[in-house]
Coordinates of C-alpha atoms in Angstrom, one line a residue:
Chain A
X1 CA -20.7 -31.7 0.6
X2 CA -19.8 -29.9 -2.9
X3 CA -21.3 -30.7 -5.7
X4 CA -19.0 -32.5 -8.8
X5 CA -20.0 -31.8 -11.9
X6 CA -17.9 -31.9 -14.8
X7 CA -16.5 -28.4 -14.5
X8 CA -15.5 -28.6 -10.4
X9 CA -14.4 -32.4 -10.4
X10 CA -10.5 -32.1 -10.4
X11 CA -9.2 -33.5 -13.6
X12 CA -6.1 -33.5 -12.2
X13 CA -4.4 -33.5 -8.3
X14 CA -7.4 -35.3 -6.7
X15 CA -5.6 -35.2 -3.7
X16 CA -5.6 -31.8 -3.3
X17 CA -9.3 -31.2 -3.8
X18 CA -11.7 -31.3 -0.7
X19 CA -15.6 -32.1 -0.7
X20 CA -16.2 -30.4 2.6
X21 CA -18.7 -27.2 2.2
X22 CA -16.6 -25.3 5.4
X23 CA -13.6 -25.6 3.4
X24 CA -15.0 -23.4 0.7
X25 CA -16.4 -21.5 3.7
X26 CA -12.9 -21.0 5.4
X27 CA -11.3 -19.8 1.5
X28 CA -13.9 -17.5 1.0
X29 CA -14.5 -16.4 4.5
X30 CA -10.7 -15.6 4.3
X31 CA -10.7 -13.5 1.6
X32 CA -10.6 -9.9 0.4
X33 CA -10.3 -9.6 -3.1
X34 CA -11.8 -12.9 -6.0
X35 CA -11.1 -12.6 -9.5
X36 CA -14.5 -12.8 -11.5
X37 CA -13.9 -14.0 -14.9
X38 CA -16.6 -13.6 -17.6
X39 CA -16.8 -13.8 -20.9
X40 CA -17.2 -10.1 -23.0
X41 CA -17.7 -10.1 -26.8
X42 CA -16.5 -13.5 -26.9
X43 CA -13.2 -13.6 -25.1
X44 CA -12.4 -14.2 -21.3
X45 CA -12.2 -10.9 -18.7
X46 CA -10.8 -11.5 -15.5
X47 CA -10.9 -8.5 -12.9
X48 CA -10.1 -8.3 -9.4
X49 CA -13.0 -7.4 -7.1
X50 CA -14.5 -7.7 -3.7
X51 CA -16.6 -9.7 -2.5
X52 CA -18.9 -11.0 0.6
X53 CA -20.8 -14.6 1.3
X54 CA -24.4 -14.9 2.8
X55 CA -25.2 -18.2 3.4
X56 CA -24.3 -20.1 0.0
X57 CA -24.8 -17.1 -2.4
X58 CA -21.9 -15.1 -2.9
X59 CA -22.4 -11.3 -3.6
X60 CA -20.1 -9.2 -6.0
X61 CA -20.8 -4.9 -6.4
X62 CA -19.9 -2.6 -8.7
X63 CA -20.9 0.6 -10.6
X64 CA -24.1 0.3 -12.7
X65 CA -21.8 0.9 -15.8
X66 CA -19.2 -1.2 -14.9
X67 CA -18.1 -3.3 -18.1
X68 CA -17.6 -6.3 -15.9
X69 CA -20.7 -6.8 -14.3
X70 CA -22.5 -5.9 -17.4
X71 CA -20.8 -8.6 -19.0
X72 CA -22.2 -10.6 -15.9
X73 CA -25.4 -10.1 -15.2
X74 CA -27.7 -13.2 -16.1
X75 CA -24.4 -14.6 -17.5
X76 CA -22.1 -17.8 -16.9
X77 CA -19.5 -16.2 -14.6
X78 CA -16.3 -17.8 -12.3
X79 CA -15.5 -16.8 -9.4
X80 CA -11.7 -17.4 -8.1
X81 CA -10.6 -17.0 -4.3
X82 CA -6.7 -17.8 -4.0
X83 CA -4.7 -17.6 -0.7
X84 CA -1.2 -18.5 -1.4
X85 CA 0.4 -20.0 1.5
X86 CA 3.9 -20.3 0.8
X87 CA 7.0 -21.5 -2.0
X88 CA 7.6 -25.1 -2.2
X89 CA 11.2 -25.9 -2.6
X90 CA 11.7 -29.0 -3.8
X91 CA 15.0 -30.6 -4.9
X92 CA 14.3 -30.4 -8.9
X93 CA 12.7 -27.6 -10.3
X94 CA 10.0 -30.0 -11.9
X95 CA 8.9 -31.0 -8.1
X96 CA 8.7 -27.2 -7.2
X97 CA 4.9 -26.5 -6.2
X98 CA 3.2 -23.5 -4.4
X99 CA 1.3 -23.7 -1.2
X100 CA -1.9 -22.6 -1.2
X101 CA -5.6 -22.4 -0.7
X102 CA -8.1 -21.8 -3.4
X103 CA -12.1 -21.9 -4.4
X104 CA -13.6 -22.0 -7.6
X105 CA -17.5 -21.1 -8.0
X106 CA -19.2 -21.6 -11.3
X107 CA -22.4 -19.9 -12.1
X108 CA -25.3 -17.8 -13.9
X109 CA -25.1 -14.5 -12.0
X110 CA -28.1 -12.8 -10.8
X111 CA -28.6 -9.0 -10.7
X112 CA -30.4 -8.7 -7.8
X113 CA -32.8 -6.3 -7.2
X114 CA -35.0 -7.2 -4.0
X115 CA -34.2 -4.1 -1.7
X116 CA -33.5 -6.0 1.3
X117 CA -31.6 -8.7 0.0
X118 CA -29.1 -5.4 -1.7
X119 CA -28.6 -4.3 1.6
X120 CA -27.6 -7.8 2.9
X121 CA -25.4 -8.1 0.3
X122 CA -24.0 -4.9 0.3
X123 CA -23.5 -5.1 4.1
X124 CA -21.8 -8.5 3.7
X125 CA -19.7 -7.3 1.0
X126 CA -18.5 -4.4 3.4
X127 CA -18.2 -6.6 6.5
X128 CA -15.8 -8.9 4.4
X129 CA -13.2 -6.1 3.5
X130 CA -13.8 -4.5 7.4
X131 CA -15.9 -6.2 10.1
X132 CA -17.8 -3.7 12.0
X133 CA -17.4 -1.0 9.3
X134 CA -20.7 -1.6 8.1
X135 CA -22.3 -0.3 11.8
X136 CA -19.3 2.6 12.4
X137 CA -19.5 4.5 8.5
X138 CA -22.4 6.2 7.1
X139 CA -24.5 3.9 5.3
X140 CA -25.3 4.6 1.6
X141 CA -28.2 6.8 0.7
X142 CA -30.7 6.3 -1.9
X143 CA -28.5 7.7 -4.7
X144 CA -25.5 5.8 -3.7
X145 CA -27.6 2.5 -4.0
X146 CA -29.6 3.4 -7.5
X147 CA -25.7 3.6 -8.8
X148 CA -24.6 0.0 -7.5
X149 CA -25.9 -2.9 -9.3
X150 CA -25.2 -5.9 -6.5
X151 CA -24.8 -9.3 -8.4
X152 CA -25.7 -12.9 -6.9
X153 CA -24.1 -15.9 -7.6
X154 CA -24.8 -19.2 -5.9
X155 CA -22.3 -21.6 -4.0
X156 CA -24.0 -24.8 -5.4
X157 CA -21.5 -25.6 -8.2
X158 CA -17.7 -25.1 -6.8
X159 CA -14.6 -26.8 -5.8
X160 CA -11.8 -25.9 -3.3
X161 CA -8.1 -26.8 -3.8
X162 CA -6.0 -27.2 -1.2
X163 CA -2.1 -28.1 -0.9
X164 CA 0.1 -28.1 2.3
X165 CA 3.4 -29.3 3.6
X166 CA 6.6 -30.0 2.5
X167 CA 7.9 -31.0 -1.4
X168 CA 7.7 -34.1 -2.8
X169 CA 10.8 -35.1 -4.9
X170 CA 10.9 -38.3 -7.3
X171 CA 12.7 -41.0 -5.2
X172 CA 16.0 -40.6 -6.5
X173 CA 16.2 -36.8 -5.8
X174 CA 16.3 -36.9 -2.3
X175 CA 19.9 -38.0 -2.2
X176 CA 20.6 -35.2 -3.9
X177 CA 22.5 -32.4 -1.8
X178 CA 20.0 -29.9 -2.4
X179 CA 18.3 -27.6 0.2
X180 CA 14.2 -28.5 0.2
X181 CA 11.4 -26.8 2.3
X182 CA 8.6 -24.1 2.4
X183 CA 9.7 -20.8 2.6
X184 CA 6.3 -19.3 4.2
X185 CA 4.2 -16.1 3.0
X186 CA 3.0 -14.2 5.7
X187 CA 0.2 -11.7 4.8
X188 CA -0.3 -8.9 8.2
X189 CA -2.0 -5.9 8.7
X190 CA 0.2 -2.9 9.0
X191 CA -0.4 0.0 11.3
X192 CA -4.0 2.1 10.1
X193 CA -2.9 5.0 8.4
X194 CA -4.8 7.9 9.8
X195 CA -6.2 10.4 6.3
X196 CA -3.7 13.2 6.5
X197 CA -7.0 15.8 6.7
X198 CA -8.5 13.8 9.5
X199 CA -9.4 16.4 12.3
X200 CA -7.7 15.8 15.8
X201 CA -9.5 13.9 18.0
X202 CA -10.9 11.2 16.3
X203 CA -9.4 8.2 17.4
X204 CA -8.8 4.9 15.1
X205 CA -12.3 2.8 16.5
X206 CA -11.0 -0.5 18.0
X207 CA -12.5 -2.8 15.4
X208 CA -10.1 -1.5 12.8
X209 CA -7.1 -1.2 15.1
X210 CA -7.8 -4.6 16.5
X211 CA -8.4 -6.0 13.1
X212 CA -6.8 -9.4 12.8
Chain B
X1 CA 3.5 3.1 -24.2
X2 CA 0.9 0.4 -23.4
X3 CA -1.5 0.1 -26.2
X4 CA -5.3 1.3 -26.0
X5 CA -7.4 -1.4 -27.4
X6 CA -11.0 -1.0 -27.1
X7 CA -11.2 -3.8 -23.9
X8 CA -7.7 -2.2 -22.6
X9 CA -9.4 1.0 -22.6
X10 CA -10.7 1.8 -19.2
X11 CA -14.6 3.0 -19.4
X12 CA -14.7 4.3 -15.8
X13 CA -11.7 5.5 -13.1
X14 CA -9.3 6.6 -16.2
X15 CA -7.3 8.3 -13.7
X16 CA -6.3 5.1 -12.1
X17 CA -4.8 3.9 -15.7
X18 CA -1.1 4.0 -16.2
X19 CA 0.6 4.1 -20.2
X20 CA 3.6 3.5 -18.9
X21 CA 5.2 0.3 -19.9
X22 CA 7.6 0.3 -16.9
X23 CA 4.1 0.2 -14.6
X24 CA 2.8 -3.1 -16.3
X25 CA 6.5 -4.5 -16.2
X26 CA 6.7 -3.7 -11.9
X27 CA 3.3 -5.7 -11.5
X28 CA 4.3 -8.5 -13.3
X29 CA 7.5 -8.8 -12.0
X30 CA 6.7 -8.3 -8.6
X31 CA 3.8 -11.0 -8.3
X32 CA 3.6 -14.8 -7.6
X33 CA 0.1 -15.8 -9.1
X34 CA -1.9 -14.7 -11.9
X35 CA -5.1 -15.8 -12.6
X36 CA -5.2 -17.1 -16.1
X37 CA -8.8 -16.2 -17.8
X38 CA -10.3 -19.0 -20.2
X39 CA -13.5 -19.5 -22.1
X40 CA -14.1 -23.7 -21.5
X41 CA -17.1 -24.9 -23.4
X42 CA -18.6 -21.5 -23.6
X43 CA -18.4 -20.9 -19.9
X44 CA -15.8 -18.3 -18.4
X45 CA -12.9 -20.5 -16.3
X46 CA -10.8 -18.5 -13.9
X47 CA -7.4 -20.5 -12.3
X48 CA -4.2 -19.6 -10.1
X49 CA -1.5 -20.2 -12.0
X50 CA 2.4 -19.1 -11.6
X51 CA 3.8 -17.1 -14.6
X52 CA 6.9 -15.6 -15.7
X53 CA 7.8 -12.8 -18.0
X54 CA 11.1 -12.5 -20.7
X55 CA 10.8 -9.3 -22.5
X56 CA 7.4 -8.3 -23.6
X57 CA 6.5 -11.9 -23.7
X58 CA 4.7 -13.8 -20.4
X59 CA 5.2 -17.7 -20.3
X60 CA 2.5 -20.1 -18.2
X61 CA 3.2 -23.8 -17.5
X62 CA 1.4 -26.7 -16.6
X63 CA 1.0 -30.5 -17.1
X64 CA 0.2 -31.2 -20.8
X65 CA -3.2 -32.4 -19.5
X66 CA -4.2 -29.8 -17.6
X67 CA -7.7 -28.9 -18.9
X68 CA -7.2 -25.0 -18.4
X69 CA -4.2 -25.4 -20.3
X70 CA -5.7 -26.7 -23.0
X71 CA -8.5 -24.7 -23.0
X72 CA -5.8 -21.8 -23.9
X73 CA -3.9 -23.4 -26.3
X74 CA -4.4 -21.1 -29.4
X75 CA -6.9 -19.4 -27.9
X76 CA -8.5 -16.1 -26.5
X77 CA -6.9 -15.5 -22.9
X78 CA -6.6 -13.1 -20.0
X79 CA -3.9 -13.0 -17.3
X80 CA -4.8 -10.7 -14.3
X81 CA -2.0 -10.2 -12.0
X82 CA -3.5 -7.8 -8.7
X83 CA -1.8 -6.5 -5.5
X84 CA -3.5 -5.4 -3.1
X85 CA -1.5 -2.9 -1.0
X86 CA -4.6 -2.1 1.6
X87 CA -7.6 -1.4 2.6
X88 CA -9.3 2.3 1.9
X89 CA -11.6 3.0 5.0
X90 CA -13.9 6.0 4.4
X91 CA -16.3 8.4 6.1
X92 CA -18.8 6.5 4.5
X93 CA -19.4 3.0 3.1
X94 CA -20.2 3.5 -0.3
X95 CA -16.3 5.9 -0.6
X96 CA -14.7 2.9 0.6
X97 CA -12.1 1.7 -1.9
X98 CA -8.8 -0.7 -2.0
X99 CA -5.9 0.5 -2.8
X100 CA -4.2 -2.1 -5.3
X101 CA -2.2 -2.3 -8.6
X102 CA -3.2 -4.8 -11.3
X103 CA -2.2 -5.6 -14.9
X104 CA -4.8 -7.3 -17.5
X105 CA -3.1 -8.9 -20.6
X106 CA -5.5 -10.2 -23.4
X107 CA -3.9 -12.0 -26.2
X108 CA -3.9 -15.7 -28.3
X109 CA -1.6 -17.7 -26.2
X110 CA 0.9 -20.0 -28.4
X111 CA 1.8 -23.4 -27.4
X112 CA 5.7 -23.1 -27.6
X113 CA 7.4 -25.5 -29.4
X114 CA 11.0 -24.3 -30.0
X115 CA 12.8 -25.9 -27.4
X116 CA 15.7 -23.2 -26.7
X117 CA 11.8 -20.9 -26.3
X118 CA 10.5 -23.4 -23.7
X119 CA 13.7 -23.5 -21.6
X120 CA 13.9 -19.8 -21.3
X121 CA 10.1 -20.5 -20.6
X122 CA 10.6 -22.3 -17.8
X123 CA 13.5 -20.7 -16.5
X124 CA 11.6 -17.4 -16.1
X125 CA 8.5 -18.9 -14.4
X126 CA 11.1 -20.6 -12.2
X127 CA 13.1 -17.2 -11.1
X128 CA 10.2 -15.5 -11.0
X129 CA 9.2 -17.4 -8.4
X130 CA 12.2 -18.3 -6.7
X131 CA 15.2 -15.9 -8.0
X132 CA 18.3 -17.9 -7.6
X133 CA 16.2 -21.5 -7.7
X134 CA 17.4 -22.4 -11.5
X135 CA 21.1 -22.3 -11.2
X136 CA 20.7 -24.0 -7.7
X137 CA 18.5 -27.2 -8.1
X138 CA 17.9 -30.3 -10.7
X139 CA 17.1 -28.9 -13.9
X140 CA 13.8 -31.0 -15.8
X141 CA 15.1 -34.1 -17.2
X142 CA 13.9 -34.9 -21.1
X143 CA 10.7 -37.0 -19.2
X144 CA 9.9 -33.9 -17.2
X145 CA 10.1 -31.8 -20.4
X146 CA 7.5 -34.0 -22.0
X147 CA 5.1 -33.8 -19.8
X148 CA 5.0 -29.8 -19.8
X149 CA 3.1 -27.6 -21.7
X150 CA 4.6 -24.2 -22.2
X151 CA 2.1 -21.4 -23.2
X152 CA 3.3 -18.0 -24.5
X153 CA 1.2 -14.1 -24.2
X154 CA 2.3 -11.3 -26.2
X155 CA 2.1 -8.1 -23.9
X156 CA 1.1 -5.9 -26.6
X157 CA -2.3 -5.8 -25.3
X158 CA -2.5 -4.7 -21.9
X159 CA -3.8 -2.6 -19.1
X160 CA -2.6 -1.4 -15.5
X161 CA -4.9 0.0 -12.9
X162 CA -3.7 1.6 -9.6
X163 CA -4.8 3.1 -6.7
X164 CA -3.1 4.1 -3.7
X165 CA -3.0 6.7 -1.2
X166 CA -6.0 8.1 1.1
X167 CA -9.6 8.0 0.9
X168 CA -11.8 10.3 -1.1
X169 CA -14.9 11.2 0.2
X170 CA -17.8 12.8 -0.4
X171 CA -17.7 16.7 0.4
X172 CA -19.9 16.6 2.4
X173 CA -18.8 13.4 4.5
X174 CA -15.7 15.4 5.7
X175 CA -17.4 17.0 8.9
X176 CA -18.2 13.3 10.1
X177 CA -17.1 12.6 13.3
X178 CA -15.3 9.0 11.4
X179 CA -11.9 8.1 11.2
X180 CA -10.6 7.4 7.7
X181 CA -7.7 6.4 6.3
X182 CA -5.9 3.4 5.4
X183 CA -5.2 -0.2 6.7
X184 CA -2.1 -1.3 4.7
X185 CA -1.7 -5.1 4.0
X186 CA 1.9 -6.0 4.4
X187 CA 3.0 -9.5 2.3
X188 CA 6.1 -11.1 3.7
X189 CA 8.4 -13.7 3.9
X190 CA 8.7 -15.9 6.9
X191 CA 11.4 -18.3 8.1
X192 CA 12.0 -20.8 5.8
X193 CA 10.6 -24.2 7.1
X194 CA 13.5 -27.3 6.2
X195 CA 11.8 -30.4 4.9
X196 CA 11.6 -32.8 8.0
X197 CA 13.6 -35.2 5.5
X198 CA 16.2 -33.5 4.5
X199 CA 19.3 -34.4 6.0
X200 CA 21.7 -32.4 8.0
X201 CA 24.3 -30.1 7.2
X202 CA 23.0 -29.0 3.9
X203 CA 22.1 -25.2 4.5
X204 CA 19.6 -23.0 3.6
X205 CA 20.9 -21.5 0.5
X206 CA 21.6 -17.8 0.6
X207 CA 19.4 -16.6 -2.7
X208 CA 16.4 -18.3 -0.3
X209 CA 17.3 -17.2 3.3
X210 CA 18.0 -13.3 1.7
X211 CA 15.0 -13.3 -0.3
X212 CA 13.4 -9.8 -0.4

């Protein structure tokens, strides 16, 4: 179950929020990119990041001197996963709506420093962008990790949004001769695009062609 | 010429910062979804929220209860708008990269009052979802009205970031026998999906079944 405290319960659209702990899973599990919001000499930042889940602790990275995760570390932060699904048509531009899927995580960010639990977190914040990168690339070296700071934030305090389907006009619109419906977004891999200096004769590994 | 305030300058990747006006004006006006930055009760609050631009001016909606909402109202905001065009798969994992364009505005938002002001509001978070959608279904009756709040950004303070093309690696990392390169992420429309009520013979309206 996720936890409702004033911040994650829904003050509005009840409906559309969920209390089951594998649909934050399945948005975040989903994901490439959250938007970490923080707040820097007292006003909000929101930048675009990466991210990868253990468990129920999230993990963020970034350059030691990163302004963001400066701003972060030990610090109230929110984390924001949003898949958007598709348009919602509706009949009257008030009823219009988006599909999508979305998480919320509220939290005191930890800098974590315990060497193994770095390397967990950078490996799942690698395996989230790429699955099986993490085993195929070279791993970082000791100067590559003294220039990452890896942040920690828990899963304990979130909430996940969810909205499906078709519109849903006021009851007097529907006579209306107005088209209504989804108009889906598709998001796809494209075909891997090889580095032009790449020597001949390396082929593209399977878990990145295959990549679903 | 985008302006260079001390949290639009970029402390580290400058090269990935554009000046150009035109640049912050193609991410906003090619994206769905922003995610609107607030400071709630001292804590950082990060939601999904559609947006749309007139001039150098970038309107949010939302019901007038909306607790985000009125968390901004008069206050300290950030809007990030991010693409992300693909993934950047390097010789090794710490190279690895995205390749992505995003656009940060900070500013006081201002509850809009004037109604002509909210109108053109609306109508621009309306075609910017849905190009065509204003002159084609119900417009908000006075009730509908009512019950939104309109929010207005100034662009003056802003910041665009991007990245694309192939990886960079190490010098070193070149005679590694990995592939590299990039896995583009492709965001389309699909088929547009008829609400199961809708009766027949109205047609899917050209502006929706063209939409680029």
């Amino acid at each position: 179950m996720l936890s409702a405290t004033p911040r994650t319960s829904l003050g509005r659209e009840k409906h559309r929020g969920s209390t089951d702990r594998n649909d934050l899973y399945q948005v975040l599990d989903t994901g490439l990119v959250c938007h970490l919001g923080v707040v820097a000499d007292g006003h909000p930042m929101v930048v675009p990041t990466c991210y990868g889940r253990v468990g129920d602790t999230l993990y963020l990275h970034g350059s030691t001197g990163a302004r963001s995760l400066r701003a972060a570390d030990g610090a109230e932060v929110c984390v924001t996963v949003t898949h958007l699904d598709g348009l919602v048509l509706a009949r009257s531009i008030f009823s219009h709506s988006v599909n999508y899927r979305s998480a919320v995580v509220y939290g005191r960010a930890r800098l974590v420093t315990d060497p193994d639990e770095r390397m967990d977190g950078l490996r799942a914040l690698s395996e989230q962008l790429v699955p099986g990168q993490w085993d195929y690339a070279r791993r970082p070296s000791r100067k590559e990790l003294a220039a990452t700071a890896v942040l920690a934030l828990s899963l304990e305090e979130a909430s996940v949004k969810i909205r499906q389907g078709a519109p849903e006009d006021e009851d007097e619109d529907y006579a209306l001769p107005v088209w209504a419906g989804v108009l889906p977004l598709v998001t796809a891999w494209g075909k891997p695009e090889p580095d032009p200096v790449l020597p001949e004769g390396i082929e593209t590994p399977v878990h990145i062609l295959r990549r679903e």
